């Protein structure tokens, strides 16, 4: 029997990428709100331990490069956007969005090494996102129910947790803690669906509302007998939660958790609430009410969960059958691809 097995339990995967601070998996990571970088502006940021310069050209498109000029190492974030290029403040070398130097004022020839790593970018949910590679296989992930629809988003202030983001992310599929921590006595059945690339996986948990307490009986009368929610994981760094599925009165509610490792032992979490935009004044009111309800649902759980994830040293030596979703999540993370931002490659 190895260190990841014991009686009454099932084997757990050997850790490679999962819970490994030295590996940054390929995926979409938040840089900053879109409004912070208007046309013709640049800003340097630390993303997953990397210094990245983000700039918006005169065409309105966002570009991202390694921040330090290959000439003498000046941070390009203090430079100037020139058309769709960014010029270094020090000697005015100009770089395009692919990281190629296009102009050196003091000479016409450009050295072969005058090049920077470029990164794919996307703008969604009112944020700028950066992918740690020149090209990204897909845009930032969406909810299936909201694809092609006009969206309204609001977001909370980001906050930190004292553990790896892979650990925080498993919270939504830990059926056992719904009963022990949140006193939600719902027996949940699990279904799992994974996309062909292996970068996105959907965990759907469903069950019947119990009737053992007054709160449970009230909930059943309001929402019906059945309860279901889905947690979509993308690239091991985004969690898209859909709650209130297949219940009465309330339509499905959508929230996003975007995770960014800061340093060993610290993770930043950005909550984002998303709803379909509805027409007219009445539709505007309904949309804002749903966003507020989504936010309240999150706040109902956040404080109790925070006590756990600020006081944990993850050590899975006794995994039970009820923890099957956690084991499946670990397998999913371990087949992701390390990025160039990783300290060590798997």
Short mmCIF file of C-alpha atoms in Angstrom, two decimals:
data_model
loop_
_atom_site.label_atom_id
_atom_site.label_comp_id
_atom_site.label_asym_id
_atom_site.label_seq_id
_atom_site.Cartn_x
_atom_site.Cartn_y
_atom_site.Cartn_z
CA UNK A 1 0.00 0.00 0.00
CA UNK A 2 1.56 3.33 -1.02
CA UNK A 3 1.39 6.74 0.66
CA UNK A 4 -1.71 7.69 -1.33
CA UNK A 5 -3.83 4.68 -0.31
CA UNK A 6 -5.27 3.15 2.79
CA UNK A 7 -8.20 1.02 3.86
CA UNK A 8 -11.66 2.36 2.87
CA UNK A 9 -10.04 4.60 0.26
CA UNK A 10 -9.13 4.73 -3.39
CA UNK A 11 -5.73 5.59 -4.91
CA UNK A 12 -4.91 9.21 -5.58
CA UNK A 13 -2.77 10.48 -8.43
CA UNK A 14 0.90 11.17 -7.96
CA UNK A 15 1.29 14.95 -7.87
CA UNK A 16 3.05 16.60 -10.83
CA UNK A 17 1.36 19.88 -11.80
CA UNK A 18 -1.30 19.77 -9.11
CA UNK A 19 -0.42 21.94 -6.08
CA UNK A 20 3.04 22.62 -7.53
CA UNK A 21 4.15 26.24 -7.06
CA UNK A 22 6.98 25.82 -9.60
CA UNK A 23 4.59 25.07 -12.48
CA UNK A 24 2.33 27.62 -14.18
CA UNK A 25 -0.03 25.77 -16.49
CA UNK A 26 -1.01 27.22 -19.83
CA UNK A 27 -4.27 29.10 -19.34
CA UNK A 28 -5.88 32.52 -19.14
CA UNK A 29 -4.77 34.76 -16.24
CA UNK A 30 -6.21 38.15 -15.34
CA UNK A 31 -3.96 41.15 -15.97
CA UNK A 32 -6.23 44.04 -14.94
CA UNK A 33 -9.65 45.59 -15.64
CA UNK A 34 -10.00 46.71 -19.27
CA UNK A 35 -10.76 50.29 -18.24
CA UNK A 36 -7.28 50.66 -16.69
CA UNK A 37 -5.63 50.66 -20.13
CA UNK A 38 -7.29 53.10 -22.55
CA UNK A 39 -6.14 53.56 -26.12
CA UNK A 40 -2.53 54.71 -26.35
CA UNK A 41 -1.62 53.67 -22.79
CA UNK A 42 0.75 51.06 -21.38
CA UNK A 43 1.16 49.44 -17.98
CA UNK A 44 3.54 46.87 -16.50
CA UNK A 45 2.16 44.21 -14.20
CA UNK A 46 3.35 41.14 -12.33
CA UNK A 47 1.37 38.12 -13.53
CA UNK A 48 2.21 34.70 -12.07
CA UNK A 49 5.63 36.01 -11.08
CA UNK A 50 6.38 37.46 -14.54
CA UNK A 51 6.80 41.16 -15.37
CA UNK A 52 4.56 41.81 -18.39
CA UNK A 53 3.87 45.05 -20.23
CA UNK A 54 0.30 45.49 -21.50
CA UNK A 55 -0.45 48.22 -24.04
CA UNK A 56 -3.39 49.26 -26.20
CA UNK A 57 -2.48 50.46 -29.68
CA UNK A 58 -4.26 53.11 -31.69
CA UNK A 59 -6.30 50.35 -33.32
CA UNK A 60 -7.79 49.61 -29.88
CA UNK A 61 -6.25 46.14 -29.56
CA UNK A 62 -4.44 44.97 -26.44
CA UNK A 63 -0.92 43.54 -26.73
CA UNK A 64 1.32 41.88 -24.12
CA UNK A 65 5.10 41.37 -24.06
CA UNK A 66 7.83 40.56 -21.58
CA UNK A 67 8.35 43.92 -19.92
CA UNK A 68 12.11 44.42 -20.02
CA UNK A 69 13.71 45.86 -23.15
CA UNK A 70 16.32 43.44 -24.63
CA UNK A 71 18.73 46.34 -25.11
CA UNK A 72 19.57 47.34 -21.53
CA UNK A 73 16.58 46.07 -19.58
CA UNK A 74 14.39 49.13 -19.03
CA UNK A 75 10.78 48.37 -18.11
CA UNK A 76 8.70 49.16 -21.20
CA UNK A 77 5.78 50.08 -18.96
CA UNK A 78 7.32 53.54 -18.51
CA UNK A 79 7.64 53.92 -22.27
CA UNK A 80 5.24 55.39 -24.81
CA UNK A 81 2.71 53.82 -27.16
CA UNK A 82 3.50 54.89 -30.73
CA UNK A 83 0.73 53.83 -33.08
CA UNK A 84 0.55 50.08 -32.50
CA UNK A 85 4.14 49.88 -31.19
CA UNK A 86 5.57 50.54 -27.77
CA UNK A 87 8.78 52.60 -27.48
CA UNK A 88 11.29 52.16 -24.68
CA UNK A 89 11.68 55.28 -22.56
CA UNK A 90 15.49 54.90 -22.45
CA UNK A 91 16.64 54.73 -26.11
CA UNK A 92 13.27 54.71 -27.92
CA UNK A 93 13.52 51.25 -29.43
CA UNK A 94 10.06 50.36 -30.82
CA UNK A 95 8.46 46.91 -30.53
CA UNK A 96 5.35 45.54 -32.20
CA UNK A 97 2.76 43.25 -30.65
CA UNK A 98 4.73 40.15 -31.71
CA UNK A 99 7.77 41.36 -29.77
CA UNK A 100 9.81 42.28 -32.86
CA UNK A 101 11.89 45.43 -32.75
CA UNK A 102 10.76 47.61 -35.66
CA UNK A 103 12.83 50.74 -35.14
CA UNK A 104 16.07 51.86 -33.47
CA UNK A 105 16.51 55.65 -33.79
CA UNK A 106 20.34 55.62 -33.81
CA UNK A 107 20.73 53.07 -36.64
CA UNK A 108 18.83 51.38 -39.45
CA UNK A 109 19.90 47.78 -38.81
CA UNK A 110 18.17 45.79 -36.08
CA UNK A 111 20.02 43.02 -34.18
CA UNK A 112 18.53 39.53 -34.34
CA UNK A 113 18.34 39.45 -30.54
CA UNK A 114 16.21 42.61 -30.42
CA UNK A 115 13.07 40.57 -29.75
CA UNK A 116 10.72 39.94 -26.83
CA UNK A 117 8.39 37.08 -25.92
CA UNK A 118 4.84 38.01 -26.86
CA UNK A 119 1.65 36.69 -25.31
CA UNK A 120 -1.90 36.13 -26.51
CA UNK A 121 -4.51 38.43 -24.97
CA UNK A 122 -8.27 38.52 -24.70
CA UNK A 123 -10.83 40.93 -23.23
CA UNK A 124 -13.85 39.41 -21.55
CA UNK A 125 -15.99 39.99 -18.47
CA UNK A 126 -14.54 43.57 -18.29
CA UNK A 127 -10.98 42.27 -17.76
CA UNK A 128 -7.82 41.91 -19.82
CA UNK A 129 -6.52 38.33 -19.82
CA UNK A 130 -3.06 37.07 -20.77
CA UNK A 131 -2.12 33.59 -21.98
CA UNK A 132 1.51 32.48 -21.36
CA UNK A 133 2.26 31.67 -24.97
CA UNK A 134 2.37 33.53 -28.29
CA UNK A 135 -0.88 31.91 -29.43
CA UNK A 136 -3.80 30.55 -27.41
CA UNK A 137 -5.83 27.56 -28.63
CA UNK A 138 -9.09 29.15 -27.47
CA UNK A 139 -10.49 32.41 -26.17
CA UNK A 140 -11.38 32.88 -22.50
CA UNK A 141 -13.91 30.24 -21.52
CA UNK A 142 -17.67 30.93 -21.49
CA UNK A 143 -20.83 29.50 -19.97
CA UNK A 144 -22.67 27.40 -22.55
CA UNK A 145 -25.99 29.05 -21.67
CA UNK A 146 -24.58 32.54 -22.26
CA UNK A 147 -22.63 32.05 -25.51
CA UNK A 148 -23.52 34.64 -28.12
CA UNK A 149 -25.52 36.73 -25.66
CA UNK A 150 -24.90 40.29 -24.47
CA UNK A 151 -23.64 40.10 -20.89
CA UNK A 152 -23.63 42.29 -17.82
CA UNK A 153 -20.82 41.70 -15.33
CA UNK A 154 -19.91 43.03 -11.92
CA UNK A 155 -16.96 42.01 -9.81
CA UNK A 156 -15.78 42.16 -6.23
CA UNK A 157 -12.40 43.30 -5.04
CA UNK A 158 -9.89 40.46 -5.46
CA UNK A 159 -8.66 38.76 -2.30
CA UNK A 160 -5.85 36.40 -1.32
CA UNK A 161 -5.80 32.90 0.13
CA UNK A 162 -2.94 31.10 1.90
CA UNK A 163 -2.81 28.02 -0.30
CA UNK A 164 -2.30 26.97 -3.91
CA UNK A 165 -5.13 27.86 -6.27
CA UNK A 166 -5.61 24.19 -7.20
CA UNK A 167 -6.69 23.57 -3.61
CA UNK A 168 -9.10 26.52 -3.54
CA UNK A 169 -10.63 25.42 -6.84
CA UNK A 170 -11.74 22.03 -5.53
CA UNK A 171 -14.10 23.67 -3.06
CA UNK A 172 -17.03 23.66 -5.47
CA UNK A 173 -16.91 19.89 -6.01
CA UNK A 174 -16.27 18.87 -2.40
CA UNK A 175 -19.72 17.44 -1.71
CA UNK A 176 -18.73 16.33 1.79
CA UNK A 177 -18.03 19.89 3.00
CA UNK A 178 -21.47 21.12 1.87
CA UNK A 179 -22.86 19.13 4.78
CA UNK A 180 -20.10 19.55 7.36
CA UNK A 181 -19.26 23.23 6.82
CA UNK A 182 -22.32 24.81 5.21
CA UNK A 183 -24.98 22.55 6.77
CA UNK A 184 -26.51 21.84 3.34
CA UNK A 185 -27.71 18.28 3.81
CA UNK A 186 -28.08 17.36 0.12
CA UNK A 187 -26.90 14.03 -1.19
CA UNK A 188 -25.27 14.84 -4.52
CA UNK A 189 -24.72 12.58 -7.54
CA UNK A 190 -21.78 13.39 -9.81
CA UNK A 191 -21.52 13.45 -13.59
CA UNK A 192 -18.38 14.43 -15.45
CA UNK A 193 -17.80 15.71 -18.97
CA UNK A 194 -14.40 16.62 -20.44
CA UNK A 195 -13.66 18.38 -23.73
CA UNK A 196 -11.43 16.77 -26.33
CA UNK A 197 -8.39 18.91 -25.55
CA UNK A 198 -8.58 18.03 -21.86
CA UNK A 199 -8.34 21.70 -20.83
CA UNK A 200 -12.00 22.08 -19.83
CA UNK A 201 -13.95 19.75 -17.58
CA UNK A 202 -17.52 20.06 -16.25
CA UNK A 203 -18.53 18.58 -12.92
CA UNK A 204 -22.30 18.46 -12.46
CA UNK A 205 -23.67 17.63 -9.03
CA UNK A 206 -27.39 17.02 -8.54
CA UNK A 207 -29.70 15.77 -5.83
CA UNK A 208 -33.05 16.05 -4.11
CA UNK A 209 -33.77 18.65 -1.46
CA UNK A 210 -34.09 16.91 1.93
CA UNK A 211 -36.90 17.78 4.33
CA UNK A 212 -35.30 17.19 7.72
CA UNK A 213 -35.10 20.85 8.82
CA UNK A 214 -37.41 23.83 8.53
CA UNK A 215 -34.95 25.58 6.20
CA UNK A 216 -34.80 22.56 3.92
CA UNK A 217 -38.59 22.25 3.79
CA UNK A 218 -38.93 25.95 2.93
CA UNK A 219 -36.29 25.63 0.22
CA UNK A 220 -38.11 22.68 -1.31
CA UNK A 221 -41.43 24.55 -1.39
CA UNK A 222 -39.79 27.54 -3.10
CA UNK A 223 -37.39 25.88 -5.51
CA UNK A 224 -38.88 22.43 -6.02
CA UNK A 225 -37.59 18.99 -5.13
CA UNK A 226 -34.52 18.92 -7.37
CA UNK A 227 -31.26 20.87 -7.09
CA UNK A 228 -28.34 20.94 -9.49
CA UNK A 229 -25.18 22.95 -10.10
CA UNK A 230 -22.23 22.75 -12.46
CA UNK A 231 -18.61 23.69 -11.92
CA UNK A 232 -16.68 24.20 -15.16
CA UNK A 233 -12.91 24.20 -14.81
CA UNK A 234 -10.74 25.74 -17.52
CA UNK A 235 -6.95 25.33 -17.67
CA UNK A 236 -6.75 24.69 -13.94
CA UNK A 237 -6.98 28.44 -13.25
CA UNK A 238 -10.62 29.40 -13.87
CA UNK A 239 -13.78 28.09 -12.27
CA UNK A 240 -17.21 28.85 -13.78
CA UNK A 241 -19.99 28.02 -11.33
CA UNK A 242 -23.63 27.76 -12.38
CA UNK A 243 -26.09 27.35 -9.51
CA UNK A 244 -29.89 27.16 -9.27
CA UNK A 245 -30.13 24.87 -12.28
CA UNK A 246 -33.51 23.21 -12.92
CA UNK A 247 -35.21 24.89 -9.96
CA UNK A 248 -38.43 26.89 -9.86
CA UNK A 249 -38.69 30.71 -9.85
CA UNK A 250 -34.97 31.60 -10.11
CA UNK A 251 -33.06 31.19 -13.41
CA UNK A 252 -29.53 29.78 -13.31
CA UNK A 253 -27.00 32.09 -11.66
CA UNK A 254 -23.45 32.41 -12.95
CA UNK A 255 -20.22 33.35 -11.20
CA UNK A 256 -16.56 33.07 -12.15
CA UNK A 257 -13.50 32.54 -9.97
CA UNK A 258 -10.27 33.59 -11.69
CA UNK A 259 -7.12 32.42 -9.90
CA UNK A 260 -3.59 33.81 -10.06
CA UNK A 261 -0.64 32.42 -8.07
CA UNK A 262 1.27 35.34 -6.51
CA UNK A 263 4.16 33.66 -4.72
CA UNK A 264 4.70 30.43 -2.86
CA UNK A 265 1.87 30.20 -0.35
CA UNK A 266 -0.32 33.01 -1.76
CA UNK A 267 -3.11 32.89 -4.35
CA UNK A 268 -5.26 35.77 -5.60
CA UNK A 269 -8.92 35.13 -6.39
CA UNK A 270 -11.07 37.44 -8.51
CA UNK A 271 -14.84 36.82 -8.20
CA UNK A 272 -16.92 37.88 -11.22
CA UNK A 273 -20.73 37.74 -11.45
CA UNK A 274 -22.28 37.35 -14.90
CA UNK A 275 -25.84 37.63 -16.21
CA UNK A 276 -27.58 37.88 -19.55
CA UNK A 277 -28.53 41.42 -20.48
CA UNK A 278 -32.28 41.89 -20.67
CA UNK A 279 -34.17 44.52 -22.65
CA UNK A 280 -36.00 47.53 -21.23
CA UNK A 281 -36.12 49.08 -17.78
CA UNK A 282 -37.82 46.03 -16.28
CA UNK A 283 -35.17 43.79 -17.84
CA UNK A 284 -32.44 46.04 -16.43
CA UNK A 285 -33.92 45.68 -12.94
CA UNK A 286 -34.25 41.88 -13.25
CA UNK A 287 -30.65 41.55 -14.44
CA UNK A 288 -29.28 43.61 -11.54
CA UNK A 289 -31.39 41.66 -9.06
CA UNK A 290 -30.00 38.39 -10.38
CA UNK A 291 -26.44 39.71 -10.15
CA UNK A 292 -27.09 40.78 -6.56
CA UNK A 293 -28.58 37.38 -5.75
CA UNK A 294 -25.52 35.69 -7.24
CA UNK A 295 -23.25 37.86 -5.13
CA UNK A 296 -25.24 37.12 -1.96
CA UNK A 297 -25.06 33.38 -2.66
CA UNK A 298 -21.29 33.68 -2.90
CA UNK A 299 -21.02 35.73 0.29
CA UNK A 300 -23.10 33.14 2.12
CA UNK A 301 -20.30 30.62 1.58
CA UNK A 302 -17.11 32.69 1.36
CA UNK A 303 -16.39 33.36 5.02
CA UNK A 304 -16.68 29.75 6.13
CA UNK A 305 -14.59 28.53 3.21
CA UNK A 306 -11.94 31.16 3.91
CA UNK A 307 -11.36 29.73 7.37
CA UNK A 308 -10.42 26.45 5.68
CA UNK A 309 -8.19 27.68 2.87
CA UNK A 310 -6.23 30.10 5.02
CA UNK A 311 -5.45 27.27 7.43
CA UNK A 312 -4.55 24.25 5.35
CA UNK A 313 -1.48 22.17 4.49
CA UNK A 314 -2.86 19.88 1.83
CA UNK A 315 -1.89 16.28 2.52
CA UNK A 316 -4.23 13.77 0.84
CA UNK A 317 -3.27 10.50 2.50
CA UNK A 318 -6.76 9.23 3.30
CA UNK A 319 -9.06 9.79 0.32
CA UNK A 320 -12.61 8.38 0.63
CA UNK A 321 -15.06 7.28 -2.04
CA UNK A 322 -17.06 10.48 -1.53
CA UNK A 323 -13.91 12.37 -2.57
CA UNK A 324 -13.99 10.88 -6.09
CA UNK A 325 -14.60 14.34 -7.69
CA UNK A 326 -11.42 15.62 -6.02
CA UNK A 327 -9.37 12.74 -7.38
CA UNK A 328 -10.78 13.29 -10.86
CA UNK A 329 -9.93 16.98 -10.59
CA UNK A 330 -6.32 16.15 -9.66
CA UNK A 331 -6.04 13.86 -12.70
CA UNK A 332 -7.41 16.66 -14.86
CA UNK A 333 -4.88 19.21 -13.58
CA UNK A 334 -1.93 16.83 -13.96
CA UNK A 335 -2.50 16.43 -17.71
CA UNK A 336 -2.37 20.20 -18.37
CA UNK A 337 0.65 21.72 -20.11
CA UNK A 338 3.36 23.73 -18.28
CA UNK A 339 3.97 27.20 -19.69
CA UNK A 340 7.13 29.23 -20.24
CA UNK A 341 6.36 30.96 -16.93
CA UNK A 342 7.14 27.77 -15.03
CA UNK A 343 10.26 27.57 -12.92
CA UNK A 344 10.56 23.86 -13.67
CA UNK A 345 9.03 21.84 -16.48
CA UNK A 346 7.30 18.54 -15.68
#
